[in-house]
Short mmCIF file of C-alpha atoms and ligand atoms in Angstrom, two decimals:
data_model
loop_
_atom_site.label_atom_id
_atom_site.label_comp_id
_atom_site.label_asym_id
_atom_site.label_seq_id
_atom_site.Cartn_x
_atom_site.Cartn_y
_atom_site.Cartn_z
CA UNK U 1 3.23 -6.19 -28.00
CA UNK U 2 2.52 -9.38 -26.42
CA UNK U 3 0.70 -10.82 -23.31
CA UNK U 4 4.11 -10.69 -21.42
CA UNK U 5 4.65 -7.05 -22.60
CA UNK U 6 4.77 -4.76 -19.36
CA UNK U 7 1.84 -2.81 -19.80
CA UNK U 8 1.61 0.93 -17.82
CA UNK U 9 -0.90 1.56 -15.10
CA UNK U 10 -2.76 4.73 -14.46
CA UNK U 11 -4.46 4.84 -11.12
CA UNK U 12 -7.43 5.41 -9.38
CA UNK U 13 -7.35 8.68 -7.61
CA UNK U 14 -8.88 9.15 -4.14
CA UNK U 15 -10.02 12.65 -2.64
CA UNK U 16 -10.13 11.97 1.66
CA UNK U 17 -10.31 15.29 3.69
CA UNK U 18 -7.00 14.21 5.35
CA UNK U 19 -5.01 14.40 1.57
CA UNK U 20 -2.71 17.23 -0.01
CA UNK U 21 -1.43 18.06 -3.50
CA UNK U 22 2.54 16.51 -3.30
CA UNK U 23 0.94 13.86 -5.52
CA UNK U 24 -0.10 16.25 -8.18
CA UNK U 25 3.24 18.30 -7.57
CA UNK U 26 5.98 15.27 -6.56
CA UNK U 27 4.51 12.34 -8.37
CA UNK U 28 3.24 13.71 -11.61
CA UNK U 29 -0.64 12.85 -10.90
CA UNK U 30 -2.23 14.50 -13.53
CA UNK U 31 -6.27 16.04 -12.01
CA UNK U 32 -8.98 17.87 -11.89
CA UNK U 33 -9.10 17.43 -8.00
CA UNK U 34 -7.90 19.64 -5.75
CA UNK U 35 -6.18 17.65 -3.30
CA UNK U 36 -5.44 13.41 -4.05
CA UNK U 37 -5.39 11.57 -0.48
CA UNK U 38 -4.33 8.53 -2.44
CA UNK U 39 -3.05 6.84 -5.65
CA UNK U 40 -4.46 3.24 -6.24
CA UNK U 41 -1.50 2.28 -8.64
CA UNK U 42 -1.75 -1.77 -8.78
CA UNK U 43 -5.61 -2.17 -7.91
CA UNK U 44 -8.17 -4.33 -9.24
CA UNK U 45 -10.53 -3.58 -6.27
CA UNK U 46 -13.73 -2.50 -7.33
CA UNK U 47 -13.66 0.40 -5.45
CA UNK U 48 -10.90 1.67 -7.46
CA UNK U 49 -9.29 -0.17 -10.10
CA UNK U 50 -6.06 0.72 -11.98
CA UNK U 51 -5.94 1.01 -15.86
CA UNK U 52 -3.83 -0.05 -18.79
CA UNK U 53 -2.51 2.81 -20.39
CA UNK U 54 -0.82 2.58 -24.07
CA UNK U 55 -0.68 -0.04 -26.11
CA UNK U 56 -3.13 -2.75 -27.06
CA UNK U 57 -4.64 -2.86 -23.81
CA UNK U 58 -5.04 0.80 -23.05
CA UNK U 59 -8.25 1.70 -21.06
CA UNK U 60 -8.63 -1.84 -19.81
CA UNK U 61 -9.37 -2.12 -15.99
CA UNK U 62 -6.06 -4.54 -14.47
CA UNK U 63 -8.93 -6.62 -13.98
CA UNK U 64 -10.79 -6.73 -17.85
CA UNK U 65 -6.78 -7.37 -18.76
CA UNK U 66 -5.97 -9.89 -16.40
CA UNK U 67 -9.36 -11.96 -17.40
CA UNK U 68 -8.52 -10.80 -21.28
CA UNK U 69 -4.96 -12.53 -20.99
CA UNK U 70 -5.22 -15.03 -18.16
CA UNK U 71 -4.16 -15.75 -14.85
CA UNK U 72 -1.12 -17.40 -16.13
CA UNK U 73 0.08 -13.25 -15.95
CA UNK U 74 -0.14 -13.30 -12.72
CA UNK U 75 1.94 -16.55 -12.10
CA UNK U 76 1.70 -19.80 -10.02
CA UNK U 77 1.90 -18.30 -6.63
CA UNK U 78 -1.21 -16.56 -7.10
CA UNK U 79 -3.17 -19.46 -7.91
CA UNK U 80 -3.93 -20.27 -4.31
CA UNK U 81 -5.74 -16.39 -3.60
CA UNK U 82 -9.60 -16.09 -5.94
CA UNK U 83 -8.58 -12.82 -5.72
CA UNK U 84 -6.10 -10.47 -7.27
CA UNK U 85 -3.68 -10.83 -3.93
CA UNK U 86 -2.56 -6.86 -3.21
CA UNK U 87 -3.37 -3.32 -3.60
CA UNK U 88 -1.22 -0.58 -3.88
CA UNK U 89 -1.05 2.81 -3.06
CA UNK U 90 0.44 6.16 -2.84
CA UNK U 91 -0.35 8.03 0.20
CA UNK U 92 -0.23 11.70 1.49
CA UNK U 93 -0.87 12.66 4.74
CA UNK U 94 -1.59 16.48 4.78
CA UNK U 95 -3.30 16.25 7.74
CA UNK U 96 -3.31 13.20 10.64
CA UNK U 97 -5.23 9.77 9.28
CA UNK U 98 -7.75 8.17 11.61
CA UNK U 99 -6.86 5.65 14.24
CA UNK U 100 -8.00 2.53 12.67
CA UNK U 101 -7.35 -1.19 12.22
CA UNK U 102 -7.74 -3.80 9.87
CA UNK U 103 -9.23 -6.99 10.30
CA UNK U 104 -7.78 -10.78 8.86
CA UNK U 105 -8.54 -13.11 6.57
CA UNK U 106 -10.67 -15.01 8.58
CA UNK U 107 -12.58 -12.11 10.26
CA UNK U 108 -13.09 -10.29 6.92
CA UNK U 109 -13.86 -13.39 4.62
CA UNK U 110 -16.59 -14.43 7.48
CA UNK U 111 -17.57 -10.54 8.12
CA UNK U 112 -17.14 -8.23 5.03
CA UNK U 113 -16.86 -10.61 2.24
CA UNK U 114 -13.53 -9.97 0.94
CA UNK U 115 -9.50 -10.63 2.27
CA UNK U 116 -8.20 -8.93 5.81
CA UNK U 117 -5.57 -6.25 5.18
CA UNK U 118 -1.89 -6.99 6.63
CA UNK U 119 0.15 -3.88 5.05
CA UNK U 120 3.20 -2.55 4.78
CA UNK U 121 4.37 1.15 4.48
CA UNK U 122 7.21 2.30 2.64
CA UNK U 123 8.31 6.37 3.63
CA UNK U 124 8.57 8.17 0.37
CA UNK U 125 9.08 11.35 2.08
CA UNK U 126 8.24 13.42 5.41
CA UNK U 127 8.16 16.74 7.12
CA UNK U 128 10.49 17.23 9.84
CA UNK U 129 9.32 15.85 13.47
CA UNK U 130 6.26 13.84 11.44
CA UNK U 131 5.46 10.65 13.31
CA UNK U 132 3.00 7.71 13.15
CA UNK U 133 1.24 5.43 16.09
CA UNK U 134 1.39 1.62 15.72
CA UNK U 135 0.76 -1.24 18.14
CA UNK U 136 0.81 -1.06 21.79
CA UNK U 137 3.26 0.01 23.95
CA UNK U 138 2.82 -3.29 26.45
CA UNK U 139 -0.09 -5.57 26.54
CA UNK U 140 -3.19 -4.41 27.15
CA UNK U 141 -6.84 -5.72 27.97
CA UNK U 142 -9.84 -5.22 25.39
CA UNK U 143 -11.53 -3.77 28.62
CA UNK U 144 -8.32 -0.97 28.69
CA UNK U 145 -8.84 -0.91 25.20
CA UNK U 146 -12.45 -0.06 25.18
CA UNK U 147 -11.90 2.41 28.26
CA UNK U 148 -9.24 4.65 26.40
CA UNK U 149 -10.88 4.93 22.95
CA UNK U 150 -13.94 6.11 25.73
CA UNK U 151 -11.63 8.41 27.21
CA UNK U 152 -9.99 10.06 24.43
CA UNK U 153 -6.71 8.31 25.79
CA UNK U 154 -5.71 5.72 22.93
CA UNK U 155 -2.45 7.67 22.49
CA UNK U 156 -1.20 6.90 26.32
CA UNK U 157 -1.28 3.41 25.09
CA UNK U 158 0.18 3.31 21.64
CA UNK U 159 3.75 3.43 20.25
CA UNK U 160 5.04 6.93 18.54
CA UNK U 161 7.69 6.49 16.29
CA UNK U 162 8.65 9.49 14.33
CA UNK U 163 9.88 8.49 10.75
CA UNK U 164 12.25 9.33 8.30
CA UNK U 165 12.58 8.99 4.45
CA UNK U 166 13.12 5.00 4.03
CA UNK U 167 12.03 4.15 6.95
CA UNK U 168 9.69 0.49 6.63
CA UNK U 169 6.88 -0.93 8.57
CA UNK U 170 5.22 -3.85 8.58
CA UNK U 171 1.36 -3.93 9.93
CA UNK U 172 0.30 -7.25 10.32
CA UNK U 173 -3.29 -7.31 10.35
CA UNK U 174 -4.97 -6.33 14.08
CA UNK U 175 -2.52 -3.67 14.46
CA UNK U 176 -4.04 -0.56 15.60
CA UNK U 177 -2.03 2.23 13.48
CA UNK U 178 -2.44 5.79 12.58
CA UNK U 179 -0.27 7.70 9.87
CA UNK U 180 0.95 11.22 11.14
CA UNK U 181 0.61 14.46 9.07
CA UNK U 182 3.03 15.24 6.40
CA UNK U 183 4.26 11.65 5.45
CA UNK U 184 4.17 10.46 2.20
CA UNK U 185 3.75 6.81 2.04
CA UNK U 186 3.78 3.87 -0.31
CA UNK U 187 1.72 0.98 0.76
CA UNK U 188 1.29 -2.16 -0.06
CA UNK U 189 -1.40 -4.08 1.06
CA UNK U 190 -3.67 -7.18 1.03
CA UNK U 191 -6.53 -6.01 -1.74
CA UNK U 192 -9.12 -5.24 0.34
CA UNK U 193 -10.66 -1.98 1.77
CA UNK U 194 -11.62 -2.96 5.19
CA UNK U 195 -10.74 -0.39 7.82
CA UNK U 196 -12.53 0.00 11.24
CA UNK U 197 -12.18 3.42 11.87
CA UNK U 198 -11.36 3.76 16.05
CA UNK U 199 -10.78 7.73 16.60
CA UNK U 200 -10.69 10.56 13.57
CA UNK U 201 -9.70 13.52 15.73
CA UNK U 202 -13.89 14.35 16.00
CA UNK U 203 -13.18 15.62 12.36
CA UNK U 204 -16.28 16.75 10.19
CA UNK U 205 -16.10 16.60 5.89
CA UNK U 206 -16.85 19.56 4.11
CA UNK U 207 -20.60 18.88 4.38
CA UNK U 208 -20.34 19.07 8.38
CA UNK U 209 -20.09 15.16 8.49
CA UNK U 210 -18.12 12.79 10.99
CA UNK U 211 -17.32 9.99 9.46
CA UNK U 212 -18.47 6.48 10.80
CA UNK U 213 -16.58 4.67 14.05
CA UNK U 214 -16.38 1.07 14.18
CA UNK U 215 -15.49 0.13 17.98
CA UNK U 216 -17.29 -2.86 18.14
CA UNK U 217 -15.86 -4.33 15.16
CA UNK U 218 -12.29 -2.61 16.49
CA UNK U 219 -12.05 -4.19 19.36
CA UNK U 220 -12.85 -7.63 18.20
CA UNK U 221 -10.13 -7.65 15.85
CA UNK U 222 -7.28 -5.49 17.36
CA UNK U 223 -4.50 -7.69 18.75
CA UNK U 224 -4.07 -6.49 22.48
CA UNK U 225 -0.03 -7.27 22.75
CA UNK U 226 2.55 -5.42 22.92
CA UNK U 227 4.39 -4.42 19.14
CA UNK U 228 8.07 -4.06 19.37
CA UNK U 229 10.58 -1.61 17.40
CA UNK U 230 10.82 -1.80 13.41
CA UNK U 231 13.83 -2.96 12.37
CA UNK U 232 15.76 -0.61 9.77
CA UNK U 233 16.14 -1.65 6.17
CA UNK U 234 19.15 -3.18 5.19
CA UNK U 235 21.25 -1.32 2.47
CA UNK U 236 22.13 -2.04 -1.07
CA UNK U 237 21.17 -1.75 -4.23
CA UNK U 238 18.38 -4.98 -4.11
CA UNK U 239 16.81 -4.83 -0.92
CA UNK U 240 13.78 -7.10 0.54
CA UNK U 241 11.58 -4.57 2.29
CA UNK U 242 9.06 -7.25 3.55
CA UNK U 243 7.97 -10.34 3.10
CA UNK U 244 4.95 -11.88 3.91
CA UNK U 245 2.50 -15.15 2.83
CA UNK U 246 0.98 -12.32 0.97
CA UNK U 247 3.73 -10.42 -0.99
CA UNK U 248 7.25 -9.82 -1.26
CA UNK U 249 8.25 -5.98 -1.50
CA UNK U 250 11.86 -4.91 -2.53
CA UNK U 251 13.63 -1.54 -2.69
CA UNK U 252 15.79 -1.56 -6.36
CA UNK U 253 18.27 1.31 -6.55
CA UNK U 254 19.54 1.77 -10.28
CA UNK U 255 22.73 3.33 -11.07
CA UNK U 256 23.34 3.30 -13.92
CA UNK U 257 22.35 -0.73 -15.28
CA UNK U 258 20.51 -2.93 -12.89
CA UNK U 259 19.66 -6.45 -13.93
CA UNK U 260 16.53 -8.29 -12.11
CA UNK U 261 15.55 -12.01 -12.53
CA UNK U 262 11.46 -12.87 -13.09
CA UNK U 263 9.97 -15.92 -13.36
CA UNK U 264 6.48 -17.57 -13.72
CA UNK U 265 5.98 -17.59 -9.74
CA UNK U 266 4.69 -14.21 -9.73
CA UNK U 267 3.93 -10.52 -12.37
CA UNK U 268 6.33 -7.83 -10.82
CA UNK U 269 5.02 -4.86 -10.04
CA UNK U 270 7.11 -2.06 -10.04
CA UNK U 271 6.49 2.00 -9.18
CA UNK U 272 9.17 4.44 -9.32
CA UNK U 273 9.48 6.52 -6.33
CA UNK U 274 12.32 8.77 -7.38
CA UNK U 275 14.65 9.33 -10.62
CA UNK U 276 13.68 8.24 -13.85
CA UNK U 277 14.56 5.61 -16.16
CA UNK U 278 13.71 3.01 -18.44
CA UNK U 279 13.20 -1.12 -18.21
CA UNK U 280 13.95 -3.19 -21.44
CA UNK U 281 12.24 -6.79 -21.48
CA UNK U 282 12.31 -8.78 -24.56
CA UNK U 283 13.47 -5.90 -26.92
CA UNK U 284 11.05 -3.91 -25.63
CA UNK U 285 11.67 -0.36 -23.89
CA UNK U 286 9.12 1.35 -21.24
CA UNK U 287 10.60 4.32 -19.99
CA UNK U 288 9.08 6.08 -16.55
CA UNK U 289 9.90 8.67 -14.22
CA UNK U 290 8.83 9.04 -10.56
CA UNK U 291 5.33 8.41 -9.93
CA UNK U 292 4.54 5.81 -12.43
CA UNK U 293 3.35 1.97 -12.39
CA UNK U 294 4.69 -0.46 -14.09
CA UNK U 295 3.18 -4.20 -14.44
CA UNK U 296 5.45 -7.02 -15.93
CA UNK U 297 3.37 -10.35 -16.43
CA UNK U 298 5.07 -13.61 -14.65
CA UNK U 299 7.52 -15.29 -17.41
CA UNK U 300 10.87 -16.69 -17.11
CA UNK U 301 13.58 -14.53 -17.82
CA UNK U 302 15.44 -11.14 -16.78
CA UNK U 303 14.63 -7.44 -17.80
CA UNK U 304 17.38 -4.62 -16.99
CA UNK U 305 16.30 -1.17 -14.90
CA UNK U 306 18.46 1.79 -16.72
CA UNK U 307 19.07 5.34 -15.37
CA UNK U 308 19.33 6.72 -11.90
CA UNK U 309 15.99 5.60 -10.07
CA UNK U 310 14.76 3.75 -7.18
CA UNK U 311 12.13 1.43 -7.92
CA UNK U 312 9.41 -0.23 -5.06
CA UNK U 313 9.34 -4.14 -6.85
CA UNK U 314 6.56 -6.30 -5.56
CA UNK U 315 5.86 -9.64 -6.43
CA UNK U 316 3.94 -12.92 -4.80
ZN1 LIG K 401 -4.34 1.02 7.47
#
């Protein structure tokens, strides 16, 4: 095994009140905890870092392996970020996530010390009639703003879209969002865990807690304009998802023998969301099923996706 050997990731597990078990029982998340909330499977945040697992590398934090093999892994297009450039997660939504939005660069670099978070969420799977809130329904003023998060009346002003298996969004940072109950989600996202919580449903944790609100900070950052529809992802078997300053995401359906092109611009990261399979790279083989991570460092070259799988790919 070499530096440009994919290496497999296991993730960080987090344990929110809002969380279920379809990430133990779907996505092969092997725990002691009773419900996961989310699965931090490319992270080298410290507040939940992905490891290497297997191989020369195993038990290495992505960020002990990047420094270990150098940044060269990670390819040109990430020299411009001091930062590994994305996080991301698995997400279930047992119950209804807070209203909450995330700040940008420039807010959270001056602010919080670390990146803004533009996202995007990829719908693994839903219930039937789940739905999400993001961005406003028209314009709106902060002071309209500030009056309906009083009120109890942020709803009235955001859009509901209810969702479907494959369905994409994009949340530029400043969109005010909210993920529905019973959606599972994969998200990619700037790396950076900066939320400002608006509304949580006057929730309390198993210790008879709220957790924190951060209005102030909210309504600073939340863009006031109106969002308009997502547009639906194209078919095929290579699709771009979304594609940002801050990451490209693709959709890779394998029937059978799919062949994908990398090159020293940027690792790939890739997690399986359904099927199973296996990806050969320079005589090597690293089979996965659904639920797993998968990081290939930047090189020049090609690497073939076998079996009947779809694959999230994410690169710089
Ligand atoms: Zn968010």
């Amino acid at each position: 095994m070499s530096k440009i050997s994919p290496v497999r990731l296991s993730p960080a597990l987090k344990e929110y009140i809002w969380g279920g078990t379809k990430l133990k029982t779907d996505y092969n998340k092997k725990t002691a905890l009773e419900t996961v909330a989310e699965s931090w499977e490319l992270s080298a945040h410290p507040d939940g870092e992905s490891k290497i697992t297997g191989g020369p590398y195993d038990g290495l934090k992505l960020s002990e392996y990047i420094s270990l093999c150098g940044a060269d892994i990670l390819g040109n297009n990430c020299e411009k970020h001091d930062h590994f450039p994305i996080l991301i997660k698995l997400i279930d939504a047992h119950s209804d996530l807070s209203f909450q939005v995330h700040p940008s660069d420039e807010y959270a670099l001056k602010n919080e010390g670390e990146y803004g978070k533009t996202e995007m969420w990829y719908i693994l799977d839903c219930e039937d009639g789940a739905s999400l809130y993001y961005g406003f329904k028209r314009d709106i003023t902060k002071d309209e703003l500030k009056a309906a998060i009083k009120s109890g009346t942020l709803t009235d002003l955001l859009n509901r879209v209810p969702v479907h298996s494959g369905d994409v969004f994009f949340i530029p940072s400043g969109t005010v969002h909210a993920i529905g109950a019973g959606i599972l989600i994969c998200e990619i996202q700037q790396n950076s865990n900066t939320t400002y919580r608006v509304y949580d449903y006057d929730r309390k944790d198993k210790n008879g807690q709220t957790r924190p609100l951060h209005i102030e900070k909210a309504l600073e950052v939340s863009d006031l304009k109106k969002t308009g529809p997502a547009k639906p992802p194209k078919k095929g078997s290579d699709v771009v998802l979304a594609k940002c300053e801050y990451f490209t995401v693709r959709k890779i359906t394998a029937n059978g023998d799919h062949e994908i092109d990398i090159s020293k611009s940027s690792f790939h990261s890739l997690i399986a969301v359904k099927g199973a399979g296996s990806l050969e790279i320079n005589g090597e083989t690293v089979n996965f099923i659904k639920g797993d991570s998968i990081f290939i460092p930047a090189q020049d070259g090609k690497y073939r996706v076998k079996g009947d799988c779809e694959l999230i790919l994410t690169h710089i």
